[in-house]
Amino acid sequence: MASFTNSTQPLTDGNPLPSDPPTHSSPDDSSSFLIQVSETLPSSSTIQNFLSSPTCGAISTFIGITRNNFSGKTVTHLSYEGYEPMAIKELTKLCKEAKEKYHVEKIVAVHLVGECPVGEASVVVGSCSPHRRDAIKCTEFLIDELKGRVPIWKKEIYEGDEQSVWKENVEWHEGRRRRVMVKGEKGA
């Protein structure tokens, strides 16, 4: 299931973006968000086109890619599951918070559910801003909060006879949220 909050029709590689998106919008204006939880991700050009704005000089994106190893084990692929309506609701809330916290115009938060082979993207977050600092800080905030709050779960599938493992994000421990340490942060 795909959910886009910037248009009434899902964006795909063959469909044009809505013309003249708002250049200044309130945190509650969902037309400035591209949110999706589905078995496919929008193309990088769709994401880039959505984030482009004549009033912004910076676009920052983070793309999470499936790696081929973990703790000496060979990973063949990841499998993601999630409660999509709740994930969309939480992503929307997260985007609104980010827009209030940082001076950004548009935000992307998309996550794959289903199988994700090695080398493929499973999550993309990003933002655009008149200046780089807010775009970069917003993007970091988005990925850290997404991993800690959004109800999407990851299972690592290993090569051979090794057991597959449901993974808990570093932002969580024993079902409870915990602080992620950031280098250079006071009190860290």
mmCIF file of C-alpha atoms in Angstrom:
data_model
loop_
_atom_site.group_PDB
_atom_site.id
_atom_site.type_symbol
_atom_site.label_atom_id
_atom_site.label_comp_id
_atom_site.label_asym_id
_atom_site.label_seq_id
_atom_site.Cartn_x
_atom_site.Cartn_y
_atom_site.Cartn_z
ATOM 1 C CA MET A 1 0.000 0.000 0.000
ATOM 2 C CA ALA A 2 1.402 3.384 -0.933
ATOM 3 C CA SER A 3 0.393 6.576 0.759
ATOM 4 C CA PHE A 4 1.407 9.943 -0.565
ATOM 5 C CA THR A 5 0.440 13.082 1.240
ATOM 6 C CA ASN A 6 1.513 15.529 -1.445
ATOM 7 C CA SER A 7 -0.974 14.507 -4.123
ATOM 8 C CA THR A 8 -4.145 12.544 -4.615
ATOM 9 C CA GLN A 9 -2.340 10.133 -6.972
ATOM 10 C CA PRO A 10 0.817 8.174 -6.157
ATOM 11 C CA LEU A 11 3.970 9.420 -7.835
ATOM 12 C CA THR A 12 5.745 6.962 -10.090
ATOM 13 C CA ASP A 13 8.607 7.311 -12.523
ATOM 14 C CA GLY A 14 6.161 7.890 -15.388
ATOM 15 C CA ASN A 15 3.939 10.457 -13.686
ATOM 16 C CA PRO A 16 4.792 14.139 -13.458
ATOM 17 C CA LEU A 17 5.047 15.895 -10.136
ATOM 18 C CA PRO A 18 2.297 18.312 -9.161
ATOM 19 C CA SER A 19 3.013 21.703 -10.704
ATOM 20 C CA ASP A 20 3.932 24.681 -8.576
ATOM 21 C CA PRO A 21 4.213 23.052 -5.138
ATOM 22 C CA PRO A 22 3.981 25.503 -2.249
ATOM 23 C CA THR A 23 7.254 27.268 -1.534
ATOM 24 C CA HIS A 24 6.410 28.228 2.054
ATOM 25 C CA SER A 25 4.123 26.084 4.110
ATOM 26 C CA SER A 26 3.166 25.549 7.704
ATOM 27 C CA PRO A 27 4.238 22.385 9.562
ATOM 28 C CA ASP A 28 0.677 21.087 9.146
ATOM 29 C CA ASP A 29 0.709 21.489 5.341
ATOM 30 C CA SER A 30 1.078 17.860 4.252
ATOM 31 C CA SER A 31 1.616 18.859 0.601
ATOM 32 C CA SER A 32 5.221 19.502 1.619
ATOM 33 C CA PHE A 33 5.668 15.824 2.595
ATOM 34 C CA LEU A 34 6.323 12.749 0.473
ATOM 35 C CA ILE A 35 5.474 9.832 2.763
ATOM 36 C CA GLN A 36 5.260 6.217 1.649
ATOM 37 C CA VAL A 37 5.356 2.735 3.168
ATOM 38 C CA SER A 38 5.144 0.073 0.455
ATOM 39 C CA GLU A 39 6.830 -2.790 -1.379
ATOM 40 C CA THR A 40 8.594 -0.337 -3.715
ATOM 41 C CA LEU A 41 10.333 2.974 -3.160
ATOM 42 C CA PRO A 42 10.023 6.033 -5.380
ATOM 43 C CA SER A 43 12.953 6.477 -7.758
ATOM 44 C CA SER A 44 15.804 8.732 -6.729
ATOM 45 C CA SER A 45 14.815 11.156 -9.491
ATOM 46 C CA THR A 46 11.241 11.322 -8.134
ATOM 47 C CA ILE A 47 12.618 12.094 -4.670
ATOM 48 C CA GLN A 48 15.071 14.676 -6.056
ATOM 49 C CA ASN A 49 12.325 16.346 -8.109
ATOM 50 C CA PHE A 50 9.990 16.458 -5.109
ATOM 51 C CA LEU A 51 12.666 18.064 -2.899
ATOM 52 C CA SER A 52 13.776 20.591 -5.521
ATOM 53 C CA SER A 53 12.596 24.146 -4.948
ATOM 54 C CA PRO A 54 13.706 27.462 -6.411
ATOM 55 C CA THR A 55 13.811 28.950 -2.883
ATOM 56 C CA CYS A 56 16.094 26.245 -1.481
ATOM 57 C CA GLY A 57 19.845 25.975 -1.887
ATOM 58 C CA ALA A 58 20.256 22.655 -0.106
ATOM 59 C CA ILE A 59 18.885 19.136 -0.406
ATOM 60 C CA SER A 60 19.998 16.511 2.082
ATOM 61 C CA THR A 61 19.072 12.836 1.805
ATOM 62 C CA PHE A 62 19.905 9.647 3.639
ATOM 63 C CA ILE A 63 19.513 6.301 1.882
ATOM 64 C CA GLY A 64 19.683 3.115 3.951
ATOM 65 C CA ILE A 65 21.120 0.202 1.937
ATOM 66 C CA THR A 66 21.142 -3.514 2.826
ATOM 67 C CA ARG A 67 24.706 -4.594 3.580
ATOM 68 C CA ASN A 68 25.992 -8.142 3.007
ATOM 69 C CA ASN A 69 27.293 -8.875 6.506
ATOM 70 C CA PHE A 70 26.644 -8.565 10.221
ATOM 71 C CA SER A 71 28.918 -9.820 13.020
ATOM 72 C CA GLY A 72 30.808 -12.194 10.725
ATOM 73 C CA LYS A 73 27.637 -13.633 9.156
ATOM 74 C CA THR A 74 26.747 -13.307 5.480
ATOM 75 C CA VAL A 75 23.438 -11.488 5.050
ATOM 76 C CA THR A 76 21.489 -12.497 1.926
ATOM 77 C CA HIS A 77 18.651 -10.006 2.334
ATOM 78 C CA LEU A 78 16.424 -8.191 4.806
ATOM 79 C CA SER A 79 12.716 -8.622 5.283
ATOM 80 C CA TYR A 80 10.643 -5.736 6.631
ATOM 81 C CA GLU A 81 7.187 -5.918 8.161
ATOM 82 C CA GLY A 82 5.076 -3.092 9.456
ATOM 83 C CA TYR A 83 1.630 -1.947 10.337
ATOM 84 C CA GLU A 84 1.301 0.447 7.409
ATOM 85 C CA PRO A 85 -1.562 2.727 8.601
ATOM 86 C CA MET A 86 0.189 3.298 11.922
ATOM 87 C CA ALA A 87 3.578 3.728 10.204
ATOM 88 C CA ILE A 88 2.111 6.385 7.870
ATOM 89 C CA LYS A 89 0.523 8.169 10.837
ATOM 90 C CA GLU A 90 3.809 8.151 12.779
ATOM 91 C CA LEU A 91 5.828 9.282 9.736
ATOM 92 C CA THR A 92 3.395 12.172 9.215
ATOM 93 C CA LYS A 93 3.746 13.168 12.872
ATOM 94 C CA LEU A 94 7.526 12.918 12.584
ATOM 95 C CA CYS A 95 7.580 15.114 9.453
ATOM 96 C CA LYS A 96 5.450 17.756 11.178
ATOM 97 C CA GLU A 97 7.810 17.772 14.177
ATOM 98 C CA ALA A 98 10.830 18.092 11.899
ATOM 99 C CA LYS A 99 9.225 20.988 10.031
ATOM 100 C CA GLU A 100 8.575 22.799 13.319
ATOM 101 C CA LYS A 101 12.115 22.166 14.567
ATOM 102 C CA TYR A 102 14.086 23.021 11.404
ATOM 103 C CA HIS A 103 13.739 25.653 8.690
ATOM 104 C CA VAL A 104 12.941 23.245 5.855
ATOM 105 C CA GLU A 105 10.418 23.437 3.028
ATOM 106 C CA LYS A 106 9.816 19.833 2.056
ATOM 107 C CA ILE A 107 10.442 16.436 3.602
ATOM 108 C CA VAL A 108 10.644 12.890 2.258
ATOM 109 C CA ALA A 109 10.178 9.824 4.490
ATOM 110 C CA VAL A 110 9.733 6.535 2.614
ATOM 111 C CA HIS A 111 10.286 2.972 3.819
ATOM 112 C CA LEU A 112 10.156 -0.401 2.148
ATOM 113 C CA VAL A 113 8.129 -3.339 3.468
ATOM 114 C CA GLY A 114 8.830 -6.822 2.149
ATOM 115 C CA GLU A 115 12.102 -8.232 0.840
ATOM 116 C CA CYS A 116 15.184 -6.037 0.346
ATOM 117 C CA PRO A 117 18.212 -7.685 -1.302
ATOM 118 C CA VAL A 118 21.818 -6.741 -0.556
ATOM 119 C CA GLY A 119 22.783 -3.458 -2.207
ATOM 120 C CA GLU A 120 19.205 -2.167 -2.459
ATOM 121 C CA ALA A 121 17.654 0.756 -0.570
ATOM 122 C CA SER A 122 15.116 0.108 2.173
ATOM 123 C CA VAL A 123 14.620 3.631 3.525
ATOM 124 C CA VAL A 124 15.040 7.181 2.238
ATOM 125 C CA VAL A 125 14.624 10.364 4.248
ATOM 126 C CA GLY A 126 15.459 13.863 3.151
ATOM 127 C CA SER A 127 14.667 17.536 3.262
ATOM 128 C CA CYS A 128 15.281 20.776 1.431
ATOM 129 C CA SER A 129 16.100 24.119 2.964
ATOM 130 C CA PRO A 130 17.400 27.525 1.946
ATOM 131 C CA HIS A 131 20.691 26.623 3.701
ATOM 132 C CA ARG A 132 22.561 23.341 4.270
ATOM 133 C CA ARG A 133 22.674 23.174 8.077
ATOM 134 C CA ASP A 134 18.923 22.852 8.575
ATOM 135 C CA ALA A 135 18.602 20.320 5.743
ATOM 136 C CA ILE A 136 21.427 18.164 7.132
ATOM 137 C CA LYS A 137 20.244 18.362 10.754
ATOM 138 C CA CYS A 138 16.651 17.668 9.731
ATOM 139 C CA THR A 139 17.672 14.589 7.738
ATOM 140 C CA GLU A 140 19.684 13.223 10.668
ATOM 141 C CA PHE A 141 16.726 13.856 12.995
ATOM 142 C CA LEU A 142 14.376 12.083 10.576
ATOM 143 C CA ILE A 143 16.387 8.854 10.299
ATOM 144 C CA ASP A 144 17.159 8.657 14.022
ATOM 145 C CA GLU A 145 13.526 9.225 15.006
ATOM 146 C CA LEU A 146 12.163 6.953 12.275
ATOM 147 C CA LYS A 147 14.315 4.063 13.533
ATOM 148 C CA GLY A 148 13.195 4.694 17.101
ATOM 149 C CA ARG A 149 9.458 5.336 16.602
ATOM 150 C CA VAL A 150 7.966 4.012 13.390
ATOM 151 C CA PRO A 151 6.382 0.514 13.646
ATOM 152 C CA ILE A 152 8.449 -1.216 10.950
ATOM 153 C CA TRP A 153 10.472 -4.292 11.896
ATOM 154 C CA LYS A 154 13.554 -5.777 10.231
ATOM 155 C CA LYS A 155 14.541 -9.426 9.931
ATOM 156 C CA GLU A 156 18.066 -10.317 8.778
ATOM 157 C CA ILE A 157 18.257 -13.425 6.616
ATOM 158 C CA TYR A 158 21.644 -15.176 6.712
ATOM 159 C CA GLU A 159 23.354 -17.494 4.230
ATOM 160 C CA GLY A 160 23.461 -21.219 4.959
ATOM 161 C CA ASP A 161 22.047 -22.842 8.055
ATOM 162 C CA GLU A 162 22.391 -19.807 10.337
ATOM 163 C CA GLN A 163 19.207 -18.568 11.986
ATOM 164 C CA SER A 164 17.398 -15.507 10.720
ATOM 165 C CA VAL A 165 17.103 -12.779 13.354
ATOM 166 C CA TRP A 166 14.540 -10.049 14.010
ATOM 167 C CA LYS A 167 16.669 -6.974 14.697
ATOM 168 C CA GLU A 168 16.058 -4.334 17.333
ATOM 169 C CA ASN A 169 17.258 -0.877 16.314
ATOM 170 C CA VAL A 170 20.091 0.594 18.340
ATOM 171 C CA GLU A 171 17.609 3.295 19.396
ATOM 172 C CA TRP A 172 15.606 0.627 21.279
ATOM 173 C CA HIS A 173 16.579 -1.864 23.958
ATOM 174 C CA GLU A 174 14.271 -4.482 25.442
ATOM 175 C CA GLY A 175 11.212 -2.701 24.057
ATOM 176 C CA ARG A 176 12.166 0.665 25.534
ATOM 177 C CA ARG A 177 13.444 3.747 23.856
ATOM 178 C CA ARG A 178 16.997 4.693 24.706
ATOM 179 C CA ARG A 179 19.174 7.629 23.863
ATOM 180 C CA VAL A 180 21.479 7.365 20.879
ATOM 181 C CA MET A 181 24.888 8.755 21.738
ATOM 182 C CA VAL A 182 26.172 11.403 19.371
ATOM 183 C CA LYS A 183 29.865 12.294 19.274
ATOM 184 C CA GLY A 184 30.561 15.720 20.700
ATOM 185 C CA GLU A 185 27.214 16.034 22.470
ATOM 186 C CA LYS A 186 27.456 17.440 26.011
ATOM 187 C CA GLY A 187 26.760 14.858 28.666
ATOM 188 C CA ALA A 188 27.315 11.993 26.211
#
